[in-house]
JSON list of C-alpha atoms in Angstrom, two decimals:
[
{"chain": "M", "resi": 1, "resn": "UNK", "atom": "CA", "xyz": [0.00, 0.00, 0.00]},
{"chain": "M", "resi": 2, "resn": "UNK", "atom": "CA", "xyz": [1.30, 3.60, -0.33]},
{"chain": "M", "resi": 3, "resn": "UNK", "atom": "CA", "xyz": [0.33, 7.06, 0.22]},
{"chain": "M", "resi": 4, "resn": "UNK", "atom": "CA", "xyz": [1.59, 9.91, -1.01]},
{"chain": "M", "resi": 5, "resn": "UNK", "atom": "CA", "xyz": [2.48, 13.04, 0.83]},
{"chain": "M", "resi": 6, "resn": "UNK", "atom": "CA", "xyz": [-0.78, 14.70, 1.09]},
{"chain": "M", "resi": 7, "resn": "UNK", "atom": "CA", "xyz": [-2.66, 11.55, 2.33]},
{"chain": "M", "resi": 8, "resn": "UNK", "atom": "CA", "xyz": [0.12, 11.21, 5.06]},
{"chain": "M", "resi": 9, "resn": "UNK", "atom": "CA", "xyz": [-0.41, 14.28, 6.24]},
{"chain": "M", "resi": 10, "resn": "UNK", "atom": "CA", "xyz": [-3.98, 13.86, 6.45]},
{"chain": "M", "resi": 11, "resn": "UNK", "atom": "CA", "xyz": [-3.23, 10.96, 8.66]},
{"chain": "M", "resi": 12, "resn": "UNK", "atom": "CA", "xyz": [-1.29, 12.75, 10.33]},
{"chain": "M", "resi": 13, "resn": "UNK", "atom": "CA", "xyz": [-3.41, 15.69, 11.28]},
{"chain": "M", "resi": 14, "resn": "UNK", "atom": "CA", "xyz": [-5.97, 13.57, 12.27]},
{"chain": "M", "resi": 15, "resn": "UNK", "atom": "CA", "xyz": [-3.77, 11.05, 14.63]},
{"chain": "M", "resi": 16, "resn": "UNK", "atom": "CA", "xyz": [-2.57, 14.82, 16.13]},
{"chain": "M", "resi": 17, "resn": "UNK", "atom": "CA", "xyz": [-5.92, 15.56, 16.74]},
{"chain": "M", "resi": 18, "resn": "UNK", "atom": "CA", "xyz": [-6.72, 11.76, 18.18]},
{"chain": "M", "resi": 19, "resn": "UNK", "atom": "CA", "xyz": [-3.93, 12.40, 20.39]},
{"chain": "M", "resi": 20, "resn": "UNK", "atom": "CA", "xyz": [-4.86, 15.96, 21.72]},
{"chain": "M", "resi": 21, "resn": "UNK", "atom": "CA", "xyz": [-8.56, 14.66, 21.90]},
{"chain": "M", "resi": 22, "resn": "UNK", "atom": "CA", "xyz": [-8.81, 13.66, 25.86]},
{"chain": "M", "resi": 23, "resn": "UNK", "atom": "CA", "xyz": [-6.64, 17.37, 27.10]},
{"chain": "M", "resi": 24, "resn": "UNK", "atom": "CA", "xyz": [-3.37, 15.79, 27.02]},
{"chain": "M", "resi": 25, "resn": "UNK", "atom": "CA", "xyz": [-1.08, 14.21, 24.86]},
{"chain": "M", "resi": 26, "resn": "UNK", "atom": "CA", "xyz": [0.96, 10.73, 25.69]},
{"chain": "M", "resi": 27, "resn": "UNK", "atom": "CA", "xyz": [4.66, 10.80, 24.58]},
{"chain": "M", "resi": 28, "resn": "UNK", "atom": "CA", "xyz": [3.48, 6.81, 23.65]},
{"chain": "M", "resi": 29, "resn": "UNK", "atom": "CA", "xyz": [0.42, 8.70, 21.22]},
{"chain": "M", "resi": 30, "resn": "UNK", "atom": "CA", "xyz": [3.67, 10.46, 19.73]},
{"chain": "M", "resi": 31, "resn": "UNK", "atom": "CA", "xyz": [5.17, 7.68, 19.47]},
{"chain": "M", "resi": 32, "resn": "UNK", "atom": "CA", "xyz": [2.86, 5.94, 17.22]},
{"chain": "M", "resi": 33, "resn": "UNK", "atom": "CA", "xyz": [2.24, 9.09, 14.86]},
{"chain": "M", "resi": 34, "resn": "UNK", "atom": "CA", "xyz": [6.17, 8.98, 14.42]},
{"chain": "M", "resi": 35, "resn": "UNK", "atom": "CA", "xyz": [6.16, 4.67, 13.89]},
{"chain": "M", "resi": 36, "resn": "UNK", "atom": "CA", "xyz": [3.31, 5.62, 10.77]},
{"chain": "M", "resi": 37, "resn": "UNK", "atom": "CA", "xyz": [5.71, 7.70, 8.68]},
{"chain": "M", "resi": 38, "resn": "UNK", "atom": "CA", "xyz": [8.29, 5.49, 9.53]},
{"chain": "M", "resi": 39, "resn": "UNK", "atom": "CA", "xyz": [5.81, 2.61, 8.11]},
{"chain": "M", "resi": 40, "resn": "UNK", "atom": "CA", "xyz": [6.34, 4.64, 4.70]},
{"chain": "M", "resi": 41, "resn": "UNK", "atom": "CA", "xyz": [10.08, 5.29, 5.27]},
{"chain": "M", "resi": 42, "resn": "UNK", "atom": "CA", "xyz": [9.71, 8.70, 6.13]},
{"chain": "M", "resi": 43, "resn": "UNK", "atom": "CA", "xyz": [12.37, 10.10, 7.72]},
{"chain": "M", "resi": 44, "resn": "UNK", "atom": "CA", "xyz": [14.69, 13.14, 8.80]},
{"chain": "M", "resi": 45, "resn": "UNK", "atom": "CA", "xyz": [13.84, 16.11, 6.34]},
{"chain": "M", "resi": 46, "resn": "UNK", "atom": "CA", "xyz": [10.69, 14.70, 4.77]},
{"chain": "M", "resi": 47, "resn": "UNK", "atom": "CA", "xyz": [9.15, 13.72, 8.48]},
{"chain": "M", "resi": 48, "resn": "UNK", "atom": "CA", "xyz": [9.37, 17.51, 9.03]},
{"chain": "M", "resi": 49, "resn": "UNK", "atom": "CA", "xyz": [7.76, 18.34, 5.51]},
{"chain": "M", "resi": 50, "resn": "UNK", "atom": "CA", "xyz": [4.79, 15.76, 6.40]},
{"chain": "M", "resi": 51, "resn": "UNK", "atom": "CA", "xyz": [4.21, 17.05, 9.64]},
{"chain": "M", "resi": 52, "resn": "UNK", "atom": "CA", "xyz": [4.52, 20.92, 8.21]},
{"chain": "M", "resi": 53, "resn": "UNK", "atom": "CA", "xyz": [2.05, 20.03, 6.08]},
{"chain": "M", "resi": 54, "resn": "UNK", "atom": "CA", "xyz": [-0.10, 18.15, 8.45]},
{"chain": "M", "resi": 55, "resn": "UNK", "atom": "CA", "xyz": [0.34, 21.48, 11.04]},
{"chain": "M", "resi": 56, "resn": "UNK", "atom": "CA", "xyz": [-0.81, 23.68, 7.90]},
{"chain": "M", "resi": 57, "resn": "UNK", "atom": "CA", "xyz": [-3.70, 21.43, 6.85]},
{"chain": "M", "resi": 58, "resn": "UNK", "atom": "CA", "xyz": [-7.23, 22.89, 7.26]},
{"chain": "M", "resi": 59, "resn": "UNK", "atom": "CA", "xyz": [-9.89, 19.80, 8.46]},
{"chain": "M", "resi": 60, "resn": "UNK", "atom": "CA", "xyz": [-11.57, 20.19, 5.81]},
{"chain": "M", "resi": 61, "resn": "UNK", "atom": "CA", "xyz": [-8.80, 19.23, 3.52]},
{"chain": "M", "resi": 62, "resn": "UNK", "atom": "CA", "xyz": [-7.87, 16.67, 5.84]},
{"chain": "M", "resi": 63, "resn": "UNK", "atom": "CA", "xyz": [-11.73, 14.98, 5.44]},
{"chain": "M", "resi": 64, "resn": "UNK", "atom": "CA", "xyz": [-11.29, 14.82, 1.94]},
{"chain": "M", "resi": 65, "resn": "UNK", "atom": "CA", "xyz": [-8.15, 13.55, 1.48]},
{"chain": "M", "resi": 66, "resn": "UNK", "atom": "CA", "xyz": [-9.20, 11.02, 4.06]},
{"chain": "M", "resi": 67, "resn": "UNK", "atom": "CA", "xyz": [-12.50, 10.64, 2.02]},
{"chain": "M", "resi": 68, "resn": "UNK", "atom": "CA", "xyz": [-10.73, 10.31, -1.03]},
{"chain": "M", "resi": 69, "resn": "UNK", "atom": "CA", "xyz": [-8.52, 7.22, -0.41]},
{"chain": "M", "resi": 70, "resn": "UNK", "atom": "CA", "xyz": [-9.13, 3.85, -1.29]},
{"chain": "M", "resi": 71, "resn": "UNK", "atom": "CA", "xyz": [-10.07, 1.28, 1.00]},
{"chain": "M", "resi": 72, "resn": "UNK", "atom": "CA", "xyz": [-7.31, -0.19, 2.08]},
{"chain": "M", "resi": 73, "resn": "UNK", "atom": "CA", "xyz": [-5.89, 3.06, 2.61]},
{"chain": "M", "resi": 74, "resn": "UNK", "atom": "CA", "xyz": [-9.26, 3.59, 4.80]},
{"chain": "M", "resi": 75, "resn": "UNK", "atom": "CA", "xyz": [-8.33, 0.62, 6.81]},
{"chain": "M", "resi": 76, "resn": "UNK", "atom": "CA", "xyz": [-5.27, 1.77, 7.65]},
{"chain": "M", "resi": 77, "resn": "UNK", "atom": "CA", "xyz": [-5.81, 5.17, 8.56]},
{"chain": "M", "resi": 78, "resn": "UNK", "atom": "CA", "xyz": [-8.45, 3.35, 10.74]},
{"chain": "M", "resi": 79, "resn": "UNK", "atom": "CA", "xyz": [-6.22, 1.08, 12.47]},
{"chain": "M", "resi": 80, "resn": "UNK", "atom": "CA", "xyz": [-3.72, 4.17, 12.72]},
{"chain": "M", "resi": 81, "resn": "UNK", "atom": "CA", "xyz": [-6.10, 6.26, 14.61]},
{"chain": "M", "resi": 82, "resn": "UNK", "atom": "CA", "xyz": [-7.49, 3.66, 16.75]},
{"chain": "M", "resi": 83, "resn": "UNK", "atom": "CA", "xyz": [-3.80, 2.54, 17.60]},
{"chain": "M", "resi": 84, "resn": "UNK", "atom": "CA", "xyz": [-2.86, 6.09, 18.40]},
{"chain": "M", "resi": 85, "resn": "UNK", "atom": "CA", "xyz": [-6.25, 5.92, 21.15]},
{"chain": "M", "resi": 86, "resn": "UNK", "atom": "CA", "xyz": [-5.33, 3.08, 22.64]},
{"chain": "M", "resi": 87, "resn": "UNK", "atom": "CA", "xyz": [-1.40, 3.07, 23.03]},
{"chain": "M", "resi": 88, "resn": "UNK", "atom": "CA", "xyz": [-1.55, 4.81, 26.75]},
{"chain": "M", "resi": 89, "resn": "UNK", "atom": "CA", "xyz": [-3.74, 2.48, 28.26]},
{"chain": "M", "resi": 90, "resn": "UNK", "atom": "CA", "xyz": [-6.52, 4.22, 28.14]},
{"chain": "M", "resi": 91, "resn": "UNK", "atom": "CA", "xyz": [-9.42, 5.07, 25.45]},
{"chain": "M", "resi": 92, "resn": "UNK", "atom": "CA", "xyz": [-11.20, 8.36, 26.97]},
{"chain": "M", "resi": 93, "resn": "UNK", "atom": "CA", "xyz": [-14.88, 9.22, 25.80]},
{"chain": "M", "resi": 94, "resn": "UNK", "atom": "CA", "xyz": [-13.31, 12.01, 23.77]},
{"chain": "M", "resi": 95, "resn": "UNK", "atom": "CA", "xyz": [-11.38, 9.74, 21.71]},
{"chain": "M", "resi": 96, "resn": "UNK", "atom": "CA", "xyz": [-13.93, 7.40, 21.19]},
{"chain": "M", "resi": 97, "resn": "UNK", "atom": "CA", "xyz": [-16.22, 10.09, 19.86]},
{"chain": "M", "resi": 98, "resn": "UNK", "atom": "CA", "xyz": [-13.75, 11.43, 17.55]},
{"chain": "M", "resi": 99, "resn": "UNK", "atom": "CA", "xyz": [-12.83, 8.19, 16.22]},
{"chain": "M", "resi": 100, "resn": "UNK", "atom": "CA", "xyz": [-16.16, 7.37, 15.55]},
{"chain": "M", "resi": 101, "resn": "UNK", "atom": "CA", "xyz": [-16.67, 10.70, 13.68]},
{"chain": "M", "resi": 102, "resn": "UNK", "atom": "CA", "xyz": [-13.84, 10.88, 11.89]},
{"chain": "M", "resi": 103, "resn": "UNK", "atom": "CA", "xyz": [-14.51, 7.50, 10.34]},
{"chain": "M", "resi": 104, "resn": "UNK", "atom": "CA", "xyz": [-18.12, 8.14, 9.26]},
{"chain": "M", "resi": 105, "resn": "UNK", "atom": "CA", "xyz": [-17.25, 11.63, 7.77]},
{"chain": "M", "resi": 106, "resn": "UNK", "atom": "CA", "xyz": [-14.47, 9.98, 5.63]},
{"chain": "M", "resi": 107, "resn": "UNK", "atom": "CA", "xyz": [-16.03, 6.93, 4.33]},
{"chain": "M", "resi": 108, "resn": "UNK", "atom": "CA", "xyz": [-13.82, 4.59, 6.82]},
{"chain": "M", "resi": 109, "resn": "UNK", "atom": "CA", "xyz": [-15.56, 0.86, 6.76]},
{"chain": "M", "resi": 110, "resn": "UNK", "atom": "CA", "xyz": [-17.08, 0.01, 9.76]},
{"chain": "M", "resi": 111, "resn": "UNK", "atom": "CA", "xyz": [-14.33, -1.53, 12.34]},
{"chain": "M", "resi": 112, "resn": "UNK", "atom": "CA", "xyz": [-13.77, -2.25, 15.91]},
{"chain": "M", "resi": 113, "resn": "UNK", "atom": "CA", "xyz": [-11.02, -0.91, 18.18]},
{"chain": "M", "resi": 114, "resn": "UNK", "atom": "CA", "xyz": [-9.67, -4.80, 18.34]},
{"chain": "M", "resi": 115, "resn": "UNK", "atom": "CA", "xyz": [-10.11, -5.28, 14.42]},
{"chain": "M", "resi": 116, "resn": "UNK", "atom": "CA", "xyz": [-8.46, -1.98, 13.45]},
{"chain": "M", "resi": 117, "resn": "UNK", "atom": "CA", "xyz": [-5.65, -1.99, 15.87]},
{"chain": "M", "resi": 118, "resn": "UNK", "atom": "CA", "xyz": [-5.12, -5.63, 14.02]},
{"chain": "M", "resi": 119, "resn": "UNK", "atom": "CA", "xyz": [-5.63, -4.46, 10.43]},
{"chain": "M", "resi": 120, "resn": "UNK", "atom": "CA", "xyz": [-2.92, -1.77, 11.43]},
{"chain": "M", "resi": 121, "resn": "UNK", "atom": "CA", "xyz": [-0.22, -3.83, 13.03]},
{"chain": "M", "resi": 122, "resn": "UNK", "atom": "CA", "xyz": [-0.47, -6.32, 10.74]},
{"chain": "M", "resi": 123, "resn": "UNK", "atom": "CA", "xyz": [0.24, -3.92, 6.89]}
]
């Protein structure tokens, strides 16, 4: 699978926001936003273009680049963002909520925590 710059920073922005969701954010949440460009063998120079561009990304753009993906790349944005809510040990109401929007406003197929954390650990 591969996405291109723009639809990794769309995942991006929208792990940010998964991570910033319950008022604080978990040096492990950061850790797993880093591990998805690495995925994709982003690294040095280009992780700070991604995340620029991520930073500079309106949520609207962000929707529709999610939107626009295929789905496989759904899956795994889905499996990225529920990995990213679970990592600290704890899945807060504010999470949930935003996971659960995020994936109906751009088109995600319909997942559990347990089946997306799988489909994401395991491409």
């Amino acid at each position: 699978m591969e996405l291109n710059r723009l639809q990794l920073a769309a995942a991006v922005k929208a792990g940010k926001a998964m991570a910033a969701a319950d008022g604080k954010i978990d040096p492990e949440e950061l850790k797993v936003i880093a591990i998805g460009l690495q995925e994709f063998g982003i690294v040095g120079d280009e992780t700070k273009l991604i995340l620029a561009l991520a930073d500079a990304m309106e949520p609207t753009t962000m929707l529709a680049t999610l939107s626009a993906m295929n789905e496989e790349q759904k899956k795994f944005v889905c499996g990225y963002l529920s990995t990213i809510m679970v990592c600290d040990g704890d899945i807060d109401e504010s999470e949930m909520k935003l996971w659960q929007l995020t994936s109906t406003l751009a088109g995600f197929p319909t997942m559990t925590i347990a089946e997306a954390n799988e489909y994401w650990s395991s491409h």
